[in-house]
Coordinates of C-alpha atoms and ligand atoms in Angstrom, one line a residue:
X1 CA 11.6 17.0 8.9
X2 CA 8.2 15.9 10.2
X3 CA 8.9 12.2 12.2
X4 CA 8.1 10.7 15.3
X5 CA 10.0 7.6 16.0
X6 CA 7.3 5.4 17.9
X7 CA 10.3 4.0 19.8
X8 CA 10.8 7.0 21.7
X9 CA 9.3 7.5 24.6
X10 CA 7.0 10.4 25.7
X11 CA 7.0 12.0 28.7
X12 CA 4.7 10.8 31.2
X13 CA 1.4 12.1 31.5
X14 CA 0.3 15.7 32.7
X15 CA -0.8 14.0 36.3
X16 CA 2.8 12.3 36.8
X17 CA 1.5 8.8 36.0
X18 CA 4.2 7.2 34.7
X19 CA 2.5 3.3 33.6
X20 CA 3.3 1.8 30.0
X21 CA -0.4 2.6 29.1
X22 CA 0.2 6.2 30.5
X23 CA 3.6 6.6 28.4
X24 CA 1.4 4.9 25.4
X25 CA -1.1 7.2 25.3
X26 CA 1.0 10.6 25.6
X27 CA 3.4 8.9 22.6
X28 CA 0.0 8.2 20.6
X29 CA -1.0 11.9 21.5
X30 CA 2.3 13.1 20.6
X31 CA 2.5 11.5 17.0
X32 CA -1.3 13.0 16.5
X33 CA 0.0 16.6 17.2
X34 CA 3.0 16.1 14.8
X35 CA 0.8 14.3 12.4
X36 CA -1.7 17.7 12.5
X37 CA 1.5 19.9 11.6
X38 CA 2.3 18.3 8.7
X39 CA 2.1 20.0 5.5
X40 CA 3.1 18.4 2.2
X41 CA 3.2 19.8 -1.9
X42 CA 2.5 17.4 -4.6
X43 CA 4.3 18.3 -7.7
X44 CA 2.0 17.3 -10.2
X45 CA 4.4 14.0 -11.3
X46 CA 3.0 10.8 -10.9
X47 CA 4.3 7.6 -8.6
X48 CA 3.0 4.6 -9.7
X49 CA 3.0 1.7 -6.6
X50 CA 2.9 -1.4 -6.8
X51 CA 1.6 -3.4 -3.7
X52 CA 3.3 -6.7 -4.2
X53 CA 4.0 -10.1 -2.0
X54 CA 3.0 -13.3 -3.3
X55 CA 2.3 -14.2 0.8
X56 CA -1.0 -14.3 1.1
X57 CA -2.7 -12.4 3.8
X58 CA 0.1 -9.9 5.1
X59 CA -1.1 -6.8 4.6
X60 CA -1.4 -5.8 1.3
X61 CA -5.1 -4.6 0.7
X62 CA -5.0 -3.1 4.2
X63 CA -1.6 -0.9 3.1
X64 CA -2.8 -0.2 0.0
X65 CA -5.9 1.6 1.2
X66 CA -5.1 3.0 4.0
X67 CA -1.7 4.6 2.6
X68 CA -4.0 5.8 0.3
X69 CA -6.3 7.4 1.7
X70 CA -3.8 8.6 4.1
X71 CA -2.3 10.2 1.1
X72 CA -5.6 11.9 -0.3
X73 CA -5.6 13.3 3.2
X74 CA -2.8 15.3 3.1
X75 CA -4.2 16.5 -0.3
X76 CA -2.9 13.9 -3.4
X77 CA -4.9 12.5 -5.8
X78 CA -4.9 9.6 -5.5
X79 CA -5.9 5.8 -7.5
X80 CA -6.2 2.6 -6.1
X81 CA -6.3 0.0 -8.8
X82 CA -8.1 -2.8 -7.4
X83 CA -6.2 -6.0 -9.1
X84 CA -7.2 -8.7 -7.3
X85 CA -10.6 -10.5 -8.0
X86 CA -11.4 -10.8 -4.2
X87 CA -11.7 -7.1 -4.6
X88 CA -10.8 -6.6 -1.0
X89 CA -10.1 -2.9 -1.9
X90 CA -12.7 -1.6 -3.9
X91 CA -14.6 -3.2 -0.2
X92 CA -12.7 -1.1 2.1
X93 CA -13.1 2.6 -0.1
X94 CA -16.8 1.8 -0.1
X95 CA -17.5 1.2 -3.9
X96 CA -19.7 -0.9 -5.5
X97 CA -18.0 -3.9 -7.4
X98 CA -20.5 -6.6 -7.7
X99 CA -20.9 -8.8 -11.0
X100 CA -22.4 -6.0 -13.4
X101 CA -20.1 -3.2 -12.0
X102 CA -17.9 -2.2 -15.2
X103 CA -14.6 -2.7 -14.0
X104 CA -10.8 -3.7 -14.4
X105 CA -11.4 -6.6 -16.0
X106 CA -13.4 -4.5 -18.7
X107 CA -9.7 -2.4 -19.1
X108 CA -7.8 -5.5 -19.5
X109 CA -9.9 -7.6 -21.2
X110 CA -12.3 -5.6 -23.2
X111 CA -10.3 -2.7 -23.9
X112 CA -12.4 -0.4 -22.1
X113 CA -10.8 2.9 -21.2
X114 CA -9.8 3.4 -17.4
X115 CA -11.7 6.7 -17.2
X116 CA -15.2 4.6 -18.0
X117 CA -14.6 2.7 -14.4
X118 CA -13.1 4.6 -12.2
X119 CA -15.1 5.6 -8.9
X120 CA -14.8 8.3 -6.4
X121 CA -14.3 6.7 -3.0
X122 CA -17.0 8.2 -0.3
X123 CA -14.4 8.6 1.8
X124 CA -12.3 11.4 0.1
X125 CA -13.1 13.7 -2.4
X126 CA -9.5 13.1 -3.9
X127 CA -9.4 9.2 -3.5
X128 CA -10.4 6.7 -6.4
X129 CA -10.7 3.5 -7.2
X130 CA -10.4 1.5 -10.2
X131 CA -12.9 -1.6 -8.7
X132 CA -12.2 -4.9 -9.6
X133 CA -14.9 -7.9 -9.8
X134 CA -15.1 -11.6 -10.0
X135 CA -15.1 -11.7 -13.4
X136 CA -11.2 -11.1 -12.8
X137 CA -10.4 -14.5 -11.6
X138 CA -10.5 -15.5 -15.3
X139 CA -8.7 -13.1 -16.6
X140 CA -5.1 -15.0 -15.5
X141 CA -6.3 -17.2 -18.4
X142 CA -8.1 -15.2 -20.6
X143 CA -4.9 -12.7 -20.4
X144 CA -2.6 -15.1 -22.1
X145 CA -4.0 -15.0 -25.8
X146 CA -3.9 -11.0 -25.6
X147 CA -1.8 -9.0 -27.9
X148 CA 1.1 -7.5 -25.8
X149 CA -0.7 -9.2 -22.6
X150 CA 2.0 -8.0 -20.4
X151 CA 1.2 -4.6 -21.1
X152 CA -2.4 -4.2 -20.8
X153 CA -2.5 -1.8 -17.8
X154 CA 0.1 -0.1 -18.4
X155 CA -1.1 1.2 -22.2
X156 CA -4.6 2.0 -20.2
X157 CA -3.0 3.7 -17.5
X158 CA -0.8 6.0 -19.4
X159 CA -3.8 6.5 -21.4
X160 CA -6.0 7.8 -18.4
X161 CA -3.2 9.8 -16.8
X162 CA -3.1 11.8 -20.4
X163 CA -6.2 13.4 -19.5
X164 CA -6.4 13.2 -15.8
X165 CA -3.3 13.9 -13.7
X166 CA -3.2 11.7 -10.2
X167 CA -0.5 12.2 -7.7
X168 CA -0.2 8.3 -6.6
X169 CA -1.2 5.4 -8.3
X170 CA -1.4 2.6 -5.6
X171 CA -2.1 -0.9 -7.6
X172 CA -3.4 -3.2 -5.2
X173 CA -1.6 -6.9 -6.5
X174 CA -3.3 -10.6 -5.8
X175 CA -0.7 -12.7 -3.6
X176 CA 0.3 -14.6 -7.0
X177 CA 2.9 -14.0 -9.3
X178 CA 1.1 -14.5 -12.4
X179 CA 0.2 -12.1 -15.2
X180 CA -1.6 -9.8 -13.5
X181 CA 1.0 -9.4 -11.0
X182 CA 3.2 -9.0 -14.6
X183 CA 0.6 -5.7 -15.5
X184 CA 1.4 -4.4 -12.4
X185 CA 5.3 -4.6 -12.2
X186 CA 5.1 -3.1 -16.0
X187 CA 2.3 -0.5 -15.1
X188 CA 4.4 0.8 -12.4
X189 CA 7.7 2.4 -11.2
X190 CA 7.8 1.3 -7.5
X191 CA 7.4 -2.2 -6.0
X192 CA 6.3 -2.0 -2.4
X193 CA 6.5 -4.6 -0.7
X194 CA 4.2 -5.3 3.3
X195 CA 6.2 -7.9 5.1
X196 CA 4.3 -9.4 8.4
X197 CA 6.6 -9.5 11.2
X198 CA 6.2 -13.5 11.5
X199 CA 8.2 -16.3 11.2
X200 CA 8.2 -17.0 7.5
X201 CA 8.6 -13.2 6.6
X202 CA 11.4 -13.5 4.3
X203 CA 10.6 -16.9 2.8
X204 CA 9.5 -16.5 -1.0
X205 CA 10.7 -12.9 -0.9
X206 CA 13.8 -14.2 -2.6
X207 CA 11.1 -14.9 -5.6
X208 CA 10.0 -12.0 -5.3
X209 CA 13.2 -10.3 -5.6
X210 CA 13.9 -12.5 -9.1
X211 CA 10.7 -12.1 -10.8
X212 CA 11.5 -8.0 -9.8
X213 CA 14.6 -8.2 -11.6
X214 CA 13.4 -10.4 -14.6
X215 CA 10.7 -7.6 -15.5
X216 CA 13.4 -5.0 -14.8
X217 CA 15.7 -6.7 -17.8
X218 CA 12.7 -7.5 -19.8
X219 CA 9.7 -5.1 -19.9
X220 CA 10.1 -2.5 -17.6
X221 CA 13.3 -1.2 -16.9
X222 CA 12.4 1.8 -13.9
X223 CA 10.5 -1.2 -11.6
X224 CA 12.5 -1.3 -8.3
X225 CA 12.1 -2.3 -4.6
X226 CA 11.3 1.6 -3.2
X227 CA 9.7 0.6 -0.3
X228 CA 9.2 -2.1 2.6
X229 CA 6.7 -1.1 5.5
X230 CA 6.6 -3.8 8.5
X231 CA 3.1 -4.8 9.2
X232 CA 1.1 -6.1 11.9
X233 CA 3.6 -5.6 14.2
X234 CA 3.3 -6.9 18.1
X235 CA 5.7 -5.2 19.9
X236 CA 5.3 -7.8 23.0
X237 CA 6.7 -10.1 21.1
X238 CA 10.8 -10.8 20.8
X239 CA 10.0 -12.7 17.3
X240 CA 8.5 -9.5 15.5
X241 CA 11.5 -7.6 17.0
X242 CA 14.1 -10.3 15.5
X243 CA 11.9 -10.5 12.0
X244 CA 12.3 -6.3 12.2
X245 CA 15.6 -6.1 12.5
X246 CA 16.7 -8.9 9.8
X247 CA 14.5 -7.1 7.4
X248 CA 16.5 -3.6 8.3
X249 CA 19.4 -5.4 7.9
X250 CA 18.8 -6.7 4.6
X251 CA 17.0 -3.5 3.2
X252 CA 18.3 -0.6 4.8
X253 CA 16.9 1.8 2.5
X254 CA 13.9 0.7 1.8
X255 CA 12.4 -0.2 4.9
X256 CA 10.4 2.6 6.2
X257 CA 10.9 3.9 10.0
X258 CA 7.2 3.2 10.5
X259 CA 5.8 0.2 11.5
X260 CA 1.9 -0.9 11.5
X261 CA 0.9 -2.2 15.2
X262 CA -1.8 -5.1 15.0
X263 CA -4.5 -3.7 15.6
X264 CA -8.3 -4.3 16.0
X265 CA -9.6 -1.4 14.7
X266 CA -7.5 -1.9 11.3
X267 CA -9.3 -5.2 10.6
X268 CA -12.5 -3.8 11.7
X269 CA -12.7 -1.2 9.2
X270 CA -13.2 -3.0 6.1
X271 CA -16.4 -4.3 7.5
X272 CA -17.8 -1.1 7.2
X273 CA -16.6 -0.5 3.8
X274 CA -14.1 1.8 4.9
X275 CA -10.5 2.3 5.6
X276 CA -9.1 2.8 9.1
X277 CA -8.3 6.3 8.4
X278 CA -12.3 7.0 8.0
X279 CA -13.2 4.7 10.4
X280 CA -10.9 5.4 13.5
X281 CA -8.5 8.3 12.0
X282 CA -7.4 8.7 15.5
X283 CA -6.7 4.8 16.6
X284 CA -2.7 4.0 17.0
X285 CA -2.8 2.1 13.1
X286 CA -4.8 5.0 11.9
X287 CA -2.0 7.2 12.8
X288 CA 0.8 4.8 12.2
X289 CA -0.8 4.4 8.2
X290 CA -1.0 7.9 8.2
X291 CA 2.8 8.4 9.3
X292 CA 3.8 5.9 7.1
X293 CA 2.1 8.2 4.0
X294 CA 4.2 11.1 5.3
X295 CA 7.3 8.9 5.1
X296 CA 6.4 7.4 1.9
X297 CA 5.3 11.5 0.1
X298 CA 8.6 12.6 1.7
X299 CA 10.5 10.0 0.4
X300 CA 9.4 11.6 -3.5
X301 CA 12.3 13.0 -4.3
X302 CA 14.7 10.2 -2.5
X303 CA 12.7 7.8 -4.8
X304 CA 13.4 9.9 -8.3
X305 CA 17.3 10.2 -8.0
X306 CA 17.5 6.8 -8.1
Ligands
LIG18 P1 -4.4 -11.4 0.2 O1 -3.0 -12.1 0.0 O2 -5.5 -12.4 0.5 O3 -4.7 -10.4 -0.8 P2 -3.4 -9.3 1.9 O4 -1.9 -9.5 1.8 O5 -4.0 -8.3 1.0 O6 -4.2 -10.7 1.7 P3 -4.9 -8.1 4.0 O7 -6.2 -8.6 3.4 O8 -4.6 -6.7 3.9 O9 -3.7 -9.0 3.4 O10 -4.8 -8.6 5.5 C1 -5.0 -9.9 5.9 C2 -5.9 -9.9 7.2 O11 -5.2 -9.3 8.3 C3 -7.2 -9.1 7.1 O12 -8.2 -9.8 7.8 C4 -6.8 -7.8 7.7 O13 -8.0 -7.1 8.2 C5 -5.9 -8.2 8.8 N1 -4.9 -7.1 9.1 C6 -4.1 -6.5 8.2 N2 -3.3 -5.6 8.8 C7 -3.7 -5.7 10.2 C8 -3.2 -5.0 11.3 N3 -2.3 -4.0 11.3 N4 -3.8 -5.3 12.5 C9 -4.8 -6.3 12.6 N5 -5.2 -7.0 11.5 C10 -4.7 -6.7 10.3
LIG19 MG1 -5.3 -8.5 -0.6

């Protein structure tokens, strides 16, 4: 099986300079090589993700796209459904979302089929996005005088996937836990969860947790916890190593052997309307997203005998 743990350490360098840059670099070139021999199937059966923390700002549009695309590069089809009216996502895969764009809040709101907003990403012939707009800040409101309000995306999607098979559904979630959060954890089979290796990581996640299990008894009984990745991590410091470890220890499972270095190039990319992947495919949180989608598309069959 295709890993590279980015704790082990490589050889030093073909000129016997052995430096912790030196070792970095021949680790980094080492995980490309492996990541270049990969070779994956998709089976035609859908995973629907669900990109969830009510944290703000830890990660989740960045993992979103860039697992996603990561994805679409080892050949899926993939969707990103852009749920969050800062529309950080539909940014980063380069397609249009401004006021008159039809988009997600159309689906929800005005019953528009998926297929009539859905965009092909720039990046990757087999990436899309379902973009979402400002008009989606109302919809938290406007949602709650809908008939079967909870459901919304989830009667869309299943509508959409009827005609046009995906491999991954990624469903990038707004850090609330309000009803369009609700769409999402009913939409989809698989909560994963970004933790930032800070302080205050696991604070709220008990919440998390509850309202995971309260949709579970109530509208969607396949939603569970599949997957934790641990993101902008900085190995110099002994806090993100402690925060690492407790969140192993409380999730062995799901917590994927992967972790996202901070990194400049990841924040950059969005900037230029693109996800690290296009932008620096090379750069050590290009190839960490990208091992993390490897992890994750392995994991497929883990995931289903659950
Ligand atoms: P929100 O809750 O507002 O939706 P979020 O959870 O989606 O936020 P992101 O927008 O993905 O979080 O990331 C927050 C900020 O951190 C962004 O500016 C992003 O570019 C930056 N960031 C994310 N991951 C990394 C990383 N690995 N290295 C450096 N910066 C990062
Ligand atoms: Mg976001």
């Amino acid at each position: 099986m295709f890993h590279v743990k980015q704790s082990e350490k490589a050889t030093p360098n073909t000129f016997g300079i052995d430096t912790p840059l030196a070792r970095e670099i021949a680790d980094l070139s080492a995980r490309r090589k492996a990541l270049e021999a990969v070779s994956l199937e998709f089976t035609g059966d859908t995973r629907i993700l669900t990109v969830s923390n009510q944290k703000g700002g830890v990660g989740k549009t960045t993992t979103a796209v860039n697992i996603s695309s990561a994805l679409a590069g080892l050949g899926a089809r993939v969707l990103v459904i852009d749920l969050d009216p800062q529309g950080n996502a539909s940014t980063a895969l380069g397609v249009p979302h401004n006021a008159e764009t039809p988009s997600i809040y159309d689906v929800l709101i005005g019953d528009v089929p998926l297929s009539d907003i859905v965009q092909q990403s720039p990046e990757d012939e087999n990436l899309f996005c379902a973009p979402s707009t400002i008009h989606l800040a109302g919809a938290e409101i406007e949602l709650v005088s809908q008939v079967a309000r909870e459901h919304r995306l989830r009667r869309a999607l299943l509508e959409l996937l009827d005609e046009t098979p995906f491999d991954y559904v990624v469903i990038d979630c707004p850090p609330s836990l309000g009803l369009l959060t609700i769409n999402a954890f009913t939409a989809a089979s698989e909560v994963f969860i970004p933790i930032q290796c800070e302080y205050y990581a696991l604070e709220g996640l008990s919440q998390l947790l509850g309202s995971i299990q309260m949709i579970q008894k109530h509208l969607n009984p396949d939603l569970h916890l599949s997957t934790i990745l641990l993101t902008m991590f900085d190995g110099r410091t002994r806090l993100a190593h402690q925060v690492a470890e407790e969140v192993r220890e409380h999730f062995p499972t799901q917590v994927l052997e992967t972790v996202i270095p901070r990194s400049v190039r990841v924040s950059e990319a969005p900037s230029f309307g693109q996800t690290v992947i296009a932008y620096d495919g090379q750069s050590a949180g290009a190839i960490a997203y990208r091992e993390a989608a490897v992890e994750i598309a392995s994991r497929a069959t883990q995931s289903k005998e659950k």
